[in-house]
Amino acid sequence: MRRQPATIYRRDTTMKAIQAARGTRDLLPPETELWNHIEATSRRVFARYCFGEIRTPIFEDTQLFARSVGEETDIVSKEMYTWEDRARAQSEKAQSLTLRPENTAGVVRAYIEHKLGETGLLQKLYYIGPQFRRERPQKGRYRQFYQIGAEVIGPTSAGSESPLRDAEILEMLATLLDELGIAEWKLYLNSVGSASDRPRYVLALQEALKEIAPKLCADCQRRVQTNPLRVLDCKIPEDQPFIETLPKIAEFLDADSQVHFAQVCAALDACGVPYIVNPRLVRGLDYYTRTTFEFVHTGLGAQNALLGGGRYDGLSEAIGGPKAPGIGFAMGADRLVLTLQAQRESQNATAIASLADAYIAPLGEAQQVQALVLARELRRAGLRVELGDGSFRIKKSFEIGNRLARRIVLFGEEEAQSSIMTVKDFASGAQTKIPRAELAQALQQR
Ligand code: ATP
Ligand code: MG
């Protein structure tokens, strides 16, 4: 039988290595440990507040976002990844699909699709996952980023409009940020009024904008025409002095909206959660009504918003569902990671936690399989164990062990026969002999 010649892959030096697409990135260990810490802490806190997890598809019908987030928002007008799907039959029109730029629309769609309102109970749902926006990538701003969010939504009869729901969400967020170890956060709070307050305010805003519009940035000049509220959301520093002169929405709230907002504030006061009322806070999505909020971190620089959210009492109806008032938030996990990393750096914290409990070094190839068996025993006892290679010289075993673990367990011929292990602790330099049967317990002690 003739052997097939092996395929040879040659390195093509003319070809550029392929890189992750602009605005996307790989998350690698040990950083992923921090991600897991953030996600696990969030899940734990959400569970205490009786939220259940929802997972919606990564892409949805484009119309969902156009109708909920709003055609004139930056997200829908310029940041979405949208494509025409292939038509299933020639007679059919291709469907327009979009990678989700946020998750509230998907959650509310699912609420409607599964008739969750018919349970008569409040739905308390949280999600963790990637979102996609074609933005200019910079620190804390990516094209694929990760949000951790939650929504409370339900029929009015279930109490979904109650200001206590707003306060409960905000109080939960204060608790979550504290438990995550975010040292300095600020809560900015505002009310953007109900669907009936808004048109009166927009009229007054348009009137005031007539005069200052020519002095604003190009985006704002467009917003004046398409969606004047968005002008308040502008981040261009040069525009801020002009925006300061615009009327405030607080002056246009009707009695119901005023009472609702006062009750949210009073409940937060009762819980001792500090907040700052910011009358300019309108948020970038069209669906918000009444309470809006943002938690910021002073150490983050320009991208300082850790999370944002608010009430969306008319959202379900806007996408064809029953009346289902709700409130929710989305937290930028990427920005939480940046904040915690910066804090750790400033505290000079070392990455001790990522070191394994032990590195097992087989001292020859004959001990290799038995060393694997020992590693199996220790791992099954719950220890974090790295396994070396029997072909290494002892010096190399020590070098690698020192980089990966807090202790080295030498496993040579003598240890295999006597079942007495030699263990060296890297930090103290102490070397001890420990019977194999007692090894797991000994290694458990820090
Ligand atoms: P920003 O003002 O920073 O653009 P936003 O108002 O667009 O935020 P939301 O749509 O409310 O933000 O999303 C909630 C949170 O998601 C933000 O507070 C932020 O932490 C995070 N976030 C939003 N866009 C990005 C992005 N492109 N990259 C990383 N995180 C993001
Ligand atoms: Mg944005």
XYZ file of C-alpha atoms and ligand atoms in Angstrom:
478
model
C 0.000 0.000 0.000
C 1.353 3.386 -0.963
C 1.306 6.004 1.699
C -0.439 9.265 0.960
C 1.958 12.209 1.071
C 1.228 14.322 4.149
C -0.249 17.736 3.490
C 2.324 20.360 4.284
C 1.133 23.734 5.483
C 3.667 26.388 4.694
C 3.657 29.723 6.384
C 2.702 32.296 3.772
C 4.816 35.292 4.709
C 2.899 37.575 2.351
C -0.329 36.961 4.240
C -1.322 39.094 7.235
C -2.459 37.127 10.274
C -6.193 37.404 10.820
C -7.209 39.498 13.809
C -10.397 39.919 15.807
C -12.763 42.331 14.054
C -12.584 46.018 15.008
C -14.372 46.718 18.282
C -14.384 43.043 19.312
C -11.858 41.295 21.529
C -10.958 38.021 23.165
C -11.381 37.687 26.895
C -8.576 35.574 28.286
C -7.672 34.101 31.672
C -6.962 35.356 34.262
C -9.222 38.304 33.310
C -12.134 35.932 32.691
C -12.022 35.131 36.401
C -13.079 38.695 37.080
C -15.887 38.332 34.528
C -17.068 35.187 36.269
C -16.922 36.935 39.634
C -19.109 39.763 38.289
C -21.602 37.384 36.703
C -21.777 35.078 39.716
C -22.250 37.976 42.137
C -25.014 39.402 39.934
C -26.806 36.051 39.763
C -26.566 35.683 43.529
C -27.992 39.140 44.204
C -30.755 38.747 41.579
C -31.776 35.437 43.172
C -32.208 37.140 46.556
C -34.611 39.604 44.905
C -36.485 36.700 43.259
C -35.478 37.367 39.646
C -35.312 34.460 37.193
C -33.008 34.247 34.184
C -34.234 34.785 30.631
C -32.145 34.081 27.511
C -33.395 35.643 24.306
C -31.956 35.189 20.786
C -28.874 37.166 19.756
C -30.672 38.407 16.619
C -34.239 39.572 16.156
C -36.519 41.045 13.534
C -35.165 44.534 12.773
C -38.630 46.008 13.293
C -38.489 45.085 16.968
C -35.695 47.597 17.588
C -37.049 50.227 15.203
C -40.374 50.241 17.060
C -39.045 50.031 20.611
C -35.660 51.747 20.811
C -36.902 54.259 18.218
C -36.091 55.050 14.572
C -34.448 58.368 15.420
C -32.103 57.147 18.135
C -28.381 56.819 17.432
C -28.644 53.096 18.042
C -31.258 52.435 15.366
C -30.242 55.132 12.908
C -26.532 54.334 12.752
C -25.261 51.652 15.111
C -27.117 48.440 14.254
C -25.725 45.378 12.492
C -28.550 44.604 10.097
C -28.766 42.242 7.162
C -31.321 40.778 4.819
C -31.842 37.114 5.522
C -32.293 34.802 2.573
C -35.945 34.454 1.550
C -37.338 30.970 2.205
C -39.232 30.881 -1.076
C -38.977 32.919 -4.216
C -42.375 34.485 -3.599
C -41.312 35.614 -0.144
C -39.587 38.812 0.824
C -36.287 38.445 2.638
C -36.606 39.254 6.350
C -34.483 42.011 7.800
C -32.616 40.783 10.875
C -30.469 42.662 13.411
C -27.919 41.643 16.035
C -29.450 42.863 19.263
C -28.066 46.271 20.313
C -29.780 45.935 23.720
C -31.923 43.341 25.444
C -35.023 45.043 26.844
C -36.850 44.884 23.509
C -36.175 41.138 23.268
C -37.384 40.536 26.832
C -40.609 42.460 26.239
C -41.135 40.637 22.927
C -40.763 37.332 24.800
C -43.146 38.567 27.527
C -45.780 39.225 24.844
C -45.066 36.080 22.802
C -45.377 33.774 25.827
C -48.383 35.655 27.239
C -46.577 36.051 30.559
C -49.027 38.815 31.494
C -51.817 36.255 31.730
C -50.248 34.818 34.881
C -51.437 38.007 36.612
C -48.060 38.149 38.379
C -45.151 40.521 38.009
C -42.416 39.059 35.831
C -38.944 39.631 37.266
C -36.382 38.624 34.668
C -32.637 39.076 34.332
C -30.245 38.445 31.442
C -26.498 38.281 30.891
C -25.083 38.394 27.388
C -23.421 40.128 24.440
C -24.915 43.134 22.623
C -23.758 44.726 19.363
C -23.468 48.346 18.274
C -21.349 49.827 15.514
C -19.753 52.573 17.608
C -16.308 54.105 17.452
C -14.236 51.710 19.567
C -12.382 53.226 22.501
C -11.682 52.347 26.119
C -14.944 51.113 27.652
C -16.733 51.235 24.290
C -16.759 48.206 22.022
C -18.802 46.877 19.109
C -19.475 43.628 20.906
C -19.993 44.369 24.566
C -21.695 42.618 27.440
C -24.704 43.623 29.459
C -26.154 42.342 32.675
C -29.696 43.598 33.033
C -33.048 42.998 34.630
C -36.664 43.905 34.001
C -39.779 44.009 36.177
C -42.859 43.947 33.969
C -46.495 42.975 34.338
C -50.122 44.038 34.188
C -51.031 47.161 36.156
C -53.161 44.956 38.449
C -49.937 43.257 39.585
C -48.526 46.562 40.800
C -46.124 47.095 37.919
C -46.566 50.871 37.992
C -45.807 51.235 41.678
C -42.953 53.628 42.544
C -41.866 50.975 45.042
C -40.762 48.825 42.095
C -38.504 51.639 40.931
C -37.052 52.036 44.402
C -36.597 48.275 44.813
C -34.626 48.061 41.549
C -32.436 51.021 42.513
C -31.851 49.650 45.991
C -30.924 46.261 44.470
C -28.413 47.990 42.186
C -26.839 49.844 45.087
C -26.490 46.506 46.893
C -25.089 44.784 43.804
C -22.433 47.458 43.169
C -21.448 47.305 46.835
C -21.170 43.505 46.744
C -19.166 43.659 43.520
C -16.746 45.884 45.379
C -17.235 48.998 43.195
C -15.886 51.617 45.557
C -17.320 54.923 44.362
C -20.561 55.103 42.468
C -23.087 57.880 42.033
C -26.745 57.444 41.187
C -28.267 60.107 38.921
C -32.046 60.123 38.905
C -34.704 61.934 36.921
C -38.277 61.669 35.692
C -38.985 62.197 32.001
C -42.745 62.262 32.602
C -45.554 60.206 31.161
C -46.574 59.877 27.526
C -48.914 62.842 28.034
C -46.289 65.120 29.679
C -43.795 64.563 26.913
C -45.485 66.347 23.968
C -45.884 69.546 26.034
C -42.226 69.471 26.967
C -41.077 68.676 23.424
C -42.982 71.729 22.148
C -41.268 73.992 24.671
C -37.935 72.382 23.851
C -38.374 72.928 20.122
C -39.240 76.557 20.767
C -36.076 77.091 22.840
C -33.940 75.140 20.377
C -34.878 77.407 17.460
C -32.516 79.979 18.844
C -29.542 77.870 19.933
C -29.649 75.120 17.277
C -27.136 76.797 14.896
C -24.542 76.802 17.702
C -24.842 73.068 18.358
C -22.974 70.117 16.835
C -24.122 68.580 13.538
C -25.742 65.619 15.299
C -27.760 67.944 17.529
C -28.898 70.025 14.568
C -30.298 66.851 13.077
C -31.865 65.862 16.412
C -33.642 69.215 16.642
C -35.599 68.131 13.584
C -36.009 64.432 14.275
C -36.037 63.968 18.041
C -35.362 67.088 20.142
C -35.193 65.155 23.451
C -31.983 63.535 22.248
C -30.243 66.917 22.274
C -30.187 66.637 26.084
C -28.266 63.392 25.677
C -25.447 65.048 23.692
C -21.956 64.308 25.007
C -20.048 67.046 23.113
C -18.481 69.359 25.759
C -18.863 72.514 23.574
C -22.634 71.988 23.430
C -23.148 71.746 27.169
C -23.379 75.482 28.034
C -26.185 75.866 25.463
C -27.966 72.737 26.604
C -27.863 74.141 30.156
C -30.150 76.989 29.088
C -32.929 74.687 27.810
C -36.155 74.241 29.794
C -36.185 71.362 32.294
C -38.638 68.515 32.025
C -39.416 68.704 35.760
C -41.415 71.871 35.077
C -43.693 69.968 32.698
C -44.624 66.948 34.792
C -48.310 66.583 35.596
C -49.487 65.918 39.158
C -49.429 62.108 38.764
C -45.868 62.075 37.433
C -44.722 64.438 40.177
C -46.222 62.266 42.911
C -44.740 59.118 41.370
C -41.259 60.642 41.297
C -41.591 62.007 44.850
C -42.543 58.508 46.041
C -39.517 56.940 44.353
C -37.275 59.499 46.068
C -38.959 59.007 49.459
C -38.534 55.218 49.263
C -34.837 55.607 48.399
C -34.428 57.991 51.334
C -36.024 55.381 53.603
C -33.531 52.753 52.379
C -30.631 55.156 52.775
C -29.642 54.926 49.095
C -27.999 58.222 48.059
C -28.932 59.810 44.704
C -28.567 63.066 42.813
C -31.502 64.442 40.828
C -30.231 65.330 37.353
C -32.903 67.104 35.292
C -30.900 66.558 32.068
C -30.951 62.816 32.264
C -33.211 61.610 29.438
C -31.266 58.519 28.290
C -30.697 57.451 24.715
C -33.688 55.218 24.093
C -37.158 56.367 23.083
C -39.151 54.021 25.250
C -38.457 55.569 28.651
C -41.275 57.139 30.700
C -41.189 58.631 34.201
C -38.183 57.332 36.203
C -34.825 57.294 34.404
C -31.479 56.696 36.052
C -27.790 56.130 35.539
C -25.069 54.884 37.875
C -21.696 56.406 37.088
C -18.188 55.810 38.354
C -15.901 58.782 38.692
C -12.757 56.770 37.911
C -13.835 55.656 34.425
C -13.044 58.800 32.424
C -15.228 59.634 29.433
C -17.088 56.323 29.386
C -18.207 56.752 32.977
C -21.731 55.266 32.833
C -21.724 51.874 34.548
C -25.383 51.261 33.893
C -28.562 52.940 32.798
C -32.240 52.260 32.953
C -35.727 53.469 33.547
C -39.428 52.901 33.285
C -41.049 51.970 29.978
C -44.789 51.976 30.635
C -45.823 52.055 26.954
C -43.203 49.752 25.442
C -45.273 46.569 25.288
C -48.091 48.369 23.473
C -45.607 49.971 21.069
C -44.606 46.504 19.849
C -48.141 45.144 19.649
C -48.598 43.710 23.149
C -51.027 44.329 26.000
C -50.576 47.167 28.468
C -47.624 46.065 30.586
C -45.778 48.807 32.451
C -42.263 47.954 33.487
C -38.886 49.130 34.657
C -35.397 47.814 34.044
C -31.714 48.521 33.635
C -28.667 47.361 31.702
C -25.235 47.305 33.245
C -22.078 47.403 31.125
C -20.071 44.381 32.264
C -16.999 45.584 30.313
C -17.004 48.795 32.343
C -17.414 46.937 35.631
C -14.342 44.881 34.707
C -12.342 48.033 33.885
C -13.386 49.641 37.165
C -12.488 46.613 39.273
C -9.159 46.201 37.463
C -8.273 49.831 38.104
C -9.202 49.463 41.764
C -7.111 46.313 42.118
C -4.126 47.976 40.489
C -4.335 50.924 42.825
C -4.561 48.543 45.787
C -1.550 46.616 44.475
C -3.489 43.399 44.869
C -1.600 40.383 43.596
C -3.166 37.602 41.589
C -2.601 35.050 44.360
C -6.143 33.748 43.883
C -5.345 32.491 40.402
C -2.476 30.245 41.606
C -3.276 26.547 41.855
C -3.187 24.866 45.264
C -0.487 22.477 44.132
C 1.751 21.551 41.229
C 2.480 17.846 41.048
C 5.877 17.110 39.595
C 6.479 13.509 38.463
C 10.235 13.099 38.725
C 10.509 10.657 35.834
C 8.426 9.264 33.033
C 7.782 6.116 35.107
C 5.842 8.220 37.642
C 3.790 10.079 35.065
C 0.656 7.960 35.123
C 0.689 7.609 38.916
C 1.083 11.386 39.197
C -2.031 11.751 37.041
C -3.860 9.410 39.426
C -2.710 11.493 42.397
C -3.860 14.684 40.651
C -7.234 13.026 40.055
C -7.576 12.192 43.772
C -6.735 15.740 44.832
C -8.975 17.368 42.205
C -11.873 15.171 43.262
C -11.265 16.397 46.794
C -11.873 19.932 45.457
C -8.287 21.153 45.114
C -6.959 23.135 42.161
C -4.097 21.070 40.851
C -1.649 21.482 37.954
C 0.194 18.450 36.648
C 3.797 18.566 35.453
C 5.604 16.418 32.976
C 7.857 13.452 33.811
C 10.307 14.439 31.110
C 11.203 17.678 32.914
C 14.392 18.061 34.915
C 13.742 18.890 38.565
C 14.959 22.487 38.104
C 12.443 23.089 35.365
C 9.667 21.501 37.464
C 10.429 23.955 40.246
C 10.471 26.925 37.846
C 7.141 26.099 36.273
C 5.567 25.037 39.573
C 6.524 28.370 41.077
C 4.718 30.234 38.307
C 1.539 28.192 38.476
C 0.962 27.059 42.042
C 1.526 27.856 45.688
C 3.175 24.499 46.419
C 4.978 21.736 44.606
C 4.387 18.047 45.348
C 7.378 15.953 44.307
C 6.409 12.539 43.044
C 9.450 10.347 42.463
C 10.164 6.651 42.774
C 10.632 6.956 46.538
C 7.313 8.767 47.014
C 5.509 6.230 44.823
C 6.791 3.346 46.945
C 6.511 4.844 50.413
C 3.272 6.802 49.792
C 4.901 9.660 51.690
C 4.862 12.849 49.618
C 7.408 15.645 49.637
C 5.692 19.048 49.582
C 7.385 22.406 49.303
C 5.578 25.685 49.964
C 6.934 28.379 47.631
C 6.077 31.361 49.816
C 7.659 30.079 53.045
C 10.229 27.759 51.488
C 9.205 25.070 54.013
C 9.552 21.459 52.874
C 7.454 18.744 54.562
C 6.752 15.035 54.266
C 3.049 14.187 54.196
C 1.428 10.708 53.950
C -0.585 10.434 50.751
C -3.806 9.733 52.700
C -3.473 13.076 54.496
C -2.302 15.098 51.492
C -5.672 16.488 50.354
C -6.470 17.722 53.828
C -3.044 19.289 54.272
C -3.258 21.102 50.939
C -6.683 22.468 51.803
C -5.095 24.542 54.542
C -3.861 27.820 53.147
P -23.216 55.583 26.767
O -23.807 56.863 27.212
O -21.956 55.240 27.490
O -23.102 55.468 25.285
P -25.741 54.332 26.565
O -26.650 55.349 27.077
O -25.618 54.124 25.099
O -24.281 54.503 27.199
P -27.337 52.057 27.356
O -27.845 51.805 26.009
O -28.266 52.554 28.370
O -26.050 52.963 27.285
O -26.610 50.759 27.930
C -26.412 50.556 29.322
C -24.958 50.370 29.666
O -24.313 49.520 28.735
C -24.133 51.650 29.625
O -24.263 52.356 30.816
C -22.728 51.104 29.452
O -22.179 50.698 30.702
C -22.950 49.882 28.609
N -22.636 50.167 27.196
C -23.413 50.776 26.265
N -22.794 50.818 25.072
C -21.583 50.217 25.247
C -20.472 49.932 24.390
N -20.482 50.238 23.095
N -19.393 49.295 24.915
C -19.362 48.948 26.226
N -20.374 49.187 27.075
C -21.476 49.794 26.608
Mg -24.351 54.905 23.690
